[in-house]
């Protein structure tokens, strides 16, 4: 018998070069492979060789309200939740047997704590379904084993990350304990703890069984009237165009019949891209080999918790009296030739790639060195550009939903995501904030860009076990979208962030330029590592949970704006025009605020979903009707509006607007001019003095009031000037045709030189905006927050009789009182917070921070979070005023002051140009 240790020693002397990422050949086994046995470690699978050619297991119905395609974890969870929510005329089609694709070989781990409140809630629902709900409904055991989870920390930063998870877990009642090395040894006697800094133990983590779970889910769904059909491959998806030319799902085709349906759910995993192609839908995922090995029996391993040693990039999953050992490597093998015949199949394990995991496993559990390898499990898994799933309605075809790309976490996230997907299908939107998984988080120019999909998916895979730091940025597929200022700002030391494919300014390094280079795959696949890479060096200095070394640089950018004047390049913003016969009706329905003021007005507003949740915040400017002056104005003989939207969420906003227009039958034109204009924002007490030298118009308060806009000349170039502020200061935005961007920018900088004007980035905007109390969508304002809860009631035209989407929910909430609301907190200690810190009122957890940053003008750490009353009652101003609040950061508690209004300029004098 070969042992893990001897395998490792042989591979050290027999390593062949890593395979190119473009390689299309199947994986081969090397001669020193210790076992040729390829089998999953489960007592039961659903593979039945005699059933493969026998045709569908049930007759196909003529029609269905929804057809779920793919019988893995997500497909089974989705049809279960659809049926449970009352949609029973639903069908699941599986081309082979349930779990046959990737689910059957999954490791089945479930960890309850993640660095995201939404993911914690999704995982909690999965755990409830498989450990409790299904057994109560069916009387069947899913195979759930609660053996606990243990996260290994080999350094302080890693343990700090775990402590962040622990603090968040307290808000959700998830038991966890930080253990010393000695306590870890007591819990797991076989473990080497000599190199440990500490561990995080979560007793109620556990392990799932794929066959048991999927079988039980489909039985429960069938009992409610759903139909599950195996051995029925899909051959096509029919799409029709309605009277308005909108593409919609019509039917699902198979060799055994066609099912008429308005809704298809793509849960096809690795094969989801091919299924999307059938309907003209882009599915940006990529298939890779993902592997683990199963050991022989290990004396003393029974009942031990599952282990994740992130720093060694390895996991150890309890498998009865053995272990499954796997992880994430820097040189995964891509599976480019995805085969439709691949069912209950495994690849030969490539030991050159896998050996690094054996080394980490033996270091953590030394007894593994003399333990035999029983079998190898190397199967395909689908991965995405940000290691998050692809969910929601596809932008290309109405009624085509995605539930795929789960990055090896389909079992773990399946219950929570299946429920949200079912809610999405039935009600039009999920209950939770699923933007991080929504296909619309990616710009449409990226979702079929193979370089972007491949590079970003590789980096996300390779960094899956890296510490999640607050200000990390990708290195892969950068410079995809650049605005006209990119080169001149690079030369001035701009350290860019990537959002939506755009390069946007993060902060400005005073030492030297730090351009972003082409991706080097971290040296994998014979790629040469980038050397003297200043940008990467600066990113590395951000890898801390303390203040970064350039904290003072961001402070300087912020205070220059507060005391003088600063320029922000905000060109990545989405810039849309809404016009057409029904434009006014559409604007009334879409926007919470009354945007139908006289032309020349600009209004800050929200857009809501049907449940009253905020799908967006943006500014809407009403324009004069007239001839086209593109890109500054479209042709219109009626109502026309200019929408300026945060660039990172522009695709989401575009699709939300388009969907509402379609659902309401409004005859409008929505046009996108985001790439045609740049945008700079000049902010601070000196901004008027600077711009008065550049613009050919009077900038006094009377001539150019706050929340108005004009088309004017700047240094001889036509621009749209708007008096607005995202930082709480006197200031203007200039929306500039791209060919005029640089001349206007240079004129502004020349006029500002005597006022010590500086460039500033989005790190400064983050600080300045939280200091002023302005919201950031998808941080302290999300689709599961209403404007009333988030302190944005002033954006809602509730005093008028004008209907708008979500109004009925807001009126009901206003009448009943708020059960949760946003609160601002400050602390006196000079320590950083980043969000997810637990909020305690009188010693009881009542919420967590959604967003936090340092406010340099008030010289305090500021955090915003939503709080609830422990008894579920109304959260009143008295409830907030009467409480003693503390914030828990990494297990440490800090006394906090709660504010009902922003502690900075609560009377809004500065945006009006009133400075003491």
mmCIF file with all atom_site columns, C-alpha atoms in Angstrom, residues 21-86:
data_model
loop_
_atom_site.group_PDB
_atom_site.id
_atom_site.type_symbol
_atom_site.label_atom_id
_atom_site.label_alt_id
_atom_site.label_comp_id
_atom_site.label_asym_id
_atom_site.label_entity_id
_atom_site.label_seq_id
_atom_site.pdbx_PDB_ins_code
_atom_site.Cartn_x
_atom_site.Cartn_y
_atom_site.Cartn_z
_atom_site.occupancy
_atom_site.B_iso_or_equiv
_atom_site.pdbx_formal_charge
_atom_site.auth_seq_id
_atom_site.auth_comp_id
_atom_site.auth_asym_id
_atom_site.auth_atom_id
_atom_site.pdbx_PDB_model_num
ATOM 1  C CA . UNK A 1 21 ? -4.240  27.218 -18.848 1.00 0.00 ? 21 UNK A CA 1
ATOM 2  C CA . UNK A 1 22 ? -5.196  26.820 -22.473 1.00 0.00 ? 22 UNK A CA 1
ATOM 3  C CA . UNK A 1 23 ? -4.537  23.073 -22.482 1.00 0.00 ? 23 UNK A CA 1
ATOM 4  C CA . UNK A 1 24 ? -7.437  21.075 -23.868 1.00 0.00 ? 24 UNK A CA 1
ATOM 5  C CA . UNK A 1 25 ? -6.141  17.567 -23.216 1.00 0.00 ? 25 UNK A CA 1
ATOM 6  C CA . UNK A 1 26 ? -7.690  15.419 -20.487 1.00 0.00 ? 26 UNK A CA 1
ATOM 7  C CA . UNK A 1 27 ? -5.770  14.985 -17.262 1.00 0.00 ? 27 UNK A CA 1
ATOM 8  C CA . UNK A 1 28 ? -3.330  12.075 -17.087 1.00 0.00 ? 28 UNK A CA 1
ATOM 9  C CA . UNK A 1 29 ? -2.166  10.158 -14.067 1.00 0.00 ? 29 UNK A CA 1
ATOM 10 C CA . UNK A 1 30 ? 1.585   10.138 -13.422 1.00 0.00 ? 30 UNK A CA 1
ATOM 11 C CA . UNK A 1 31 ? 3.413   6.899  -12.821 1.00 0.00 ? 31 UNK A CA 1
ATOM 12 C CA . UNK A 1 32 ? 3.896   7.520  -9.111  1.00 0.00 ? 32 UNK A CA 1
ATOM 13 C CA . UNK A 1 33 ? 0.161   7.688  -8.432  1.00 0.00 ? 33 UNK A CA 1
ATOM 14 C CA . UNK A 1 34 ? -0.420  5.517  -5.334  1.00 0.00 ? 34 UNK A CA 1
ATOM 15 C CA . UNK A 1 35 ? -3.866  4.257  -6.282  1.00 0.00 ? 35 UNK A CA 1
ATOM 16 C CA . UNK A 1 36 ? -5.932  3.972  -9.429  1.00 0.00 ? 36 UNK A CA 1
ATOM 17 C CA . UNK A 1 37 ? -9.134  3.589  -7.438  1.00 0.00 ? 37 UNK A CA 1
ATOM 18 C CA . UNK A 1 38 ? -11.529 6.416  -8.278  1.00 0.00 ? 38 UNK A CA 1
ATOM 19 C CA . UNK A 1 39 ? -14.670 6.412  -6.159  1.00 0.00 ? 39 UNK A CA 1
ATOM 20 C CA . UNK A 1 40 ? -16.596 8.740  -3.898  1.00 0.00 ? 40 UNK A CA 1
ATOM 21 C CA . UNK A 1 41 ? -16.599 7.944  -0.173  1.00 0.00 ? 41 UNK A CA 1
ATOM 22 C CA . UNK A 1 42 ? -20.371 7.704  0.214   1.00 0.00 ? 42 UNK A CA 1
ATOM 23 C CA . UNK A 1 43 ? -22.193 4.494  1.116   1.00 0.00 ? 43 UNK A CA 1
ATOM 24 C CA . UNK A 1 44 ? -24.881 5.279  -1.445  1.00 0.00 ? 44 UNK A CA 1
ATOM 25 C CA . UNK A 1 45 ? -24.938 7.048  -4.814  1.00 0.00 ? 45 UNK A CA 1
ATOM 26 C CA . UNK A 1 46 ? -27.805 7.292  -7.254  1.00 0.00 ? 46 UNK A CA 1
ATOM 27 C CA . UNK A 1 47 ? -25.910 5.808  -10.183 1.00 0.00 ? 47 UNK A CA 1
ATOM 28 C CA . UNK A 1 48 ? -27.812 3.007  -11.936 1.00 0.00 ? 48 UNK A CA 1
ATOM 29 C CA . UNK A 1 49 ? -26.159 1.819  -15.119 1.00 0.00 ? 49 UNK A CA 1
ATOM 30 C CA . UNK A 1 50 ? -29.234 0.013  -16.429 1.00 0.00 ? 50 UNK A CA 1
ATOM 31 C CA . UNK A 1 51 ? -31.361 3.174  -16.311 1.00 0.00 ? 51 UNK A CA 1
ATOM 32 C CA . UNK A 1 52 ? -29.253 5.407  -18.548 1.00 0.00 ? 52 UNK A CA 1
ATOM 33 C CA . UNK A 1 53 ? -30.839 4.358  -21.844 1.00 0.00 ? 53 UNK A CA 1
ATOM 34 C CA . UNK A 1 54 ? -34.321 3.501  -20.667 1.00 0.00 ? 54 UNK A CA 1
ATOM 35 C CA . UNK A 1 55 ? -35.831 6.921  -21.395 1.00 0.00 ? 55 UNK A CA 1
ATOM 36 C CA . UNK A 1 56 ? -37.565 9.348  -19.047 1.00 0.00 ? 56 UNK A CA 1
ATOM 37 C CA . UNK A 1 57 ? -38.649 7.997  -15.677 1.00 0.00 ? 57 UNK A CA 1
ATOM 38 C CA . UNK A 1 58 ? -42.053 9.699  -16.082 1.00 0.00 ? 58 UNK A CA 1
ATOM 39 C CA . UNK A 1 59 ? -44.143 11.042 -18.973 1.00 0.00 ? 59 UNK A CA 1
ATOM 40 C CA . UNK A 1 60 ? -43.535 14.685 -19.820 1.00 0.00 ? 60 UNK A CA 1
ATOM 41 C CA . UNK A 1 61 ? -46.438 17.062 -19.148 1.00 0.00 ? 61 UNK A CA 1
ATOM 42 C CA . UNK A 1 62 ? -47.596 19.353 -21.959 1.00 0.00 ? 62 UNK A CA 1
ATOM 43 C CA . UNK A 1 63 ? -46.999 22.472 -19.891 1.00 0.00 ? 63 UNK A CA 1
ATOM 44 C CA . UNK A 1 64 ? -45.614 23.700 -16.586 1.00 0.00 ? 64 UNK A CA 1
ATOM 45 C CA . UNK A 1 65 ? -45.387 26.971 -14.683 1.00 0.00 ? 65 UNK A CA 1
ATOM 46 C CA . UNK A 1 66 ? -41.621 26.453 -14.405 1.00 0.00 ? 66 UNK A CA 1
ATOM 47 C CA . UNK A 1 67 ? -39.080 23.889 -15.600 1.00 0.00 ? 67 UNK A CA 1
ATOM 48 C CA . UNK A 1 68 ? -35.949 23.412 -13.504 1.00 0.00 ? 68 UNK A CA 1
ATOM 49 C CA . UNK A 1 69 ? -33.090 21.904 -15.518 1.00 0.00 ? 69 UNK A CA 1
ATOM 50 C CA . UNK A 1 70 ? -30.458 19.995 -13.558 1.00 0.00 ? 70 UNK A CA 1
ATOM 51 C CA . UNK A 1 71 ? -30.934 17.488 -10.748 1.00 0.00 ? 71 UNK A CA 1
ATOM 52 C CA . UNK A 1 72 ? -28.052 18.482 -8.519  1.00 0.00 ? 72 UNK A CA 1
ATOM 53 C CA . UNK A 1 73 ? -28.162 20.299 -5.199  1.00 0.00 ? 73 UNK A CA 1
ATOM 54 C CA . UNK A 1 74 ? -29.502 23.576 -6.615  1.00 0.00 ? 74 UNK A CA 1
ATOM 55 C CA . UNK A 1 75 ? -32.084 22.013 -8.889  1.00 0.00 ? 75 UNK A CA 1
ATOM 56 C CA . UNK A 1 76 ? -33.467 19.834 -6.098  1.00 0.00 ? 76 UNK A CA 1
ATOM 57 C CA . UNK A 1 77 ? -33.484 22.679 -3.574  1.00 0.00 ? 77 UNK A CA 1
ATOM 58 C CA . UNK A 1 78 ? -35.167 25.024 -6.057  1.00 0.00 ? 78 UNK A CA 1
ATOM 59 C CA . UNK A 1 79 ? -38.012 22.668 -6.985  1.00 0.00 ? 79 UNK A CA 1
ATOM 60 C CA . UNK A 1 80 ? -38.504 21.818 -3.293  1.00 0.00 ? 80 UNK A CA 1
ATOM 61 C CA . UNK A 1 81 ? -38.853 25.485 -2.365  1.00 0.00 ? 81 UNK A CA 1
ATOM 62 C CA . UNK A 1 82 ? -41.038 26.304 -5.378  1.00 0.00 ? 82 UNK A CA 1
ATOM 63 C CA . UNK A 1 83 ? -43.438 23.544 -4.343  1.00 0.00 ? 83 UNK A CA 1
ATOM 64 C CA . UNK A 1 84 ? -43.278 24.590 -0.706  1.00 0.00 ? 84 UNK A CA 1
ATOM 65 C CA . UNK A 1 85 ? -44.186 28.166 -1.680  1.00 0.00 ? 85 UNK A CA 1
ATOM 66 C CA . UNK A 1 86 ? -47.231 26.929 -3.584  1.00 0.00 ? 86 UNK A CA 1
#
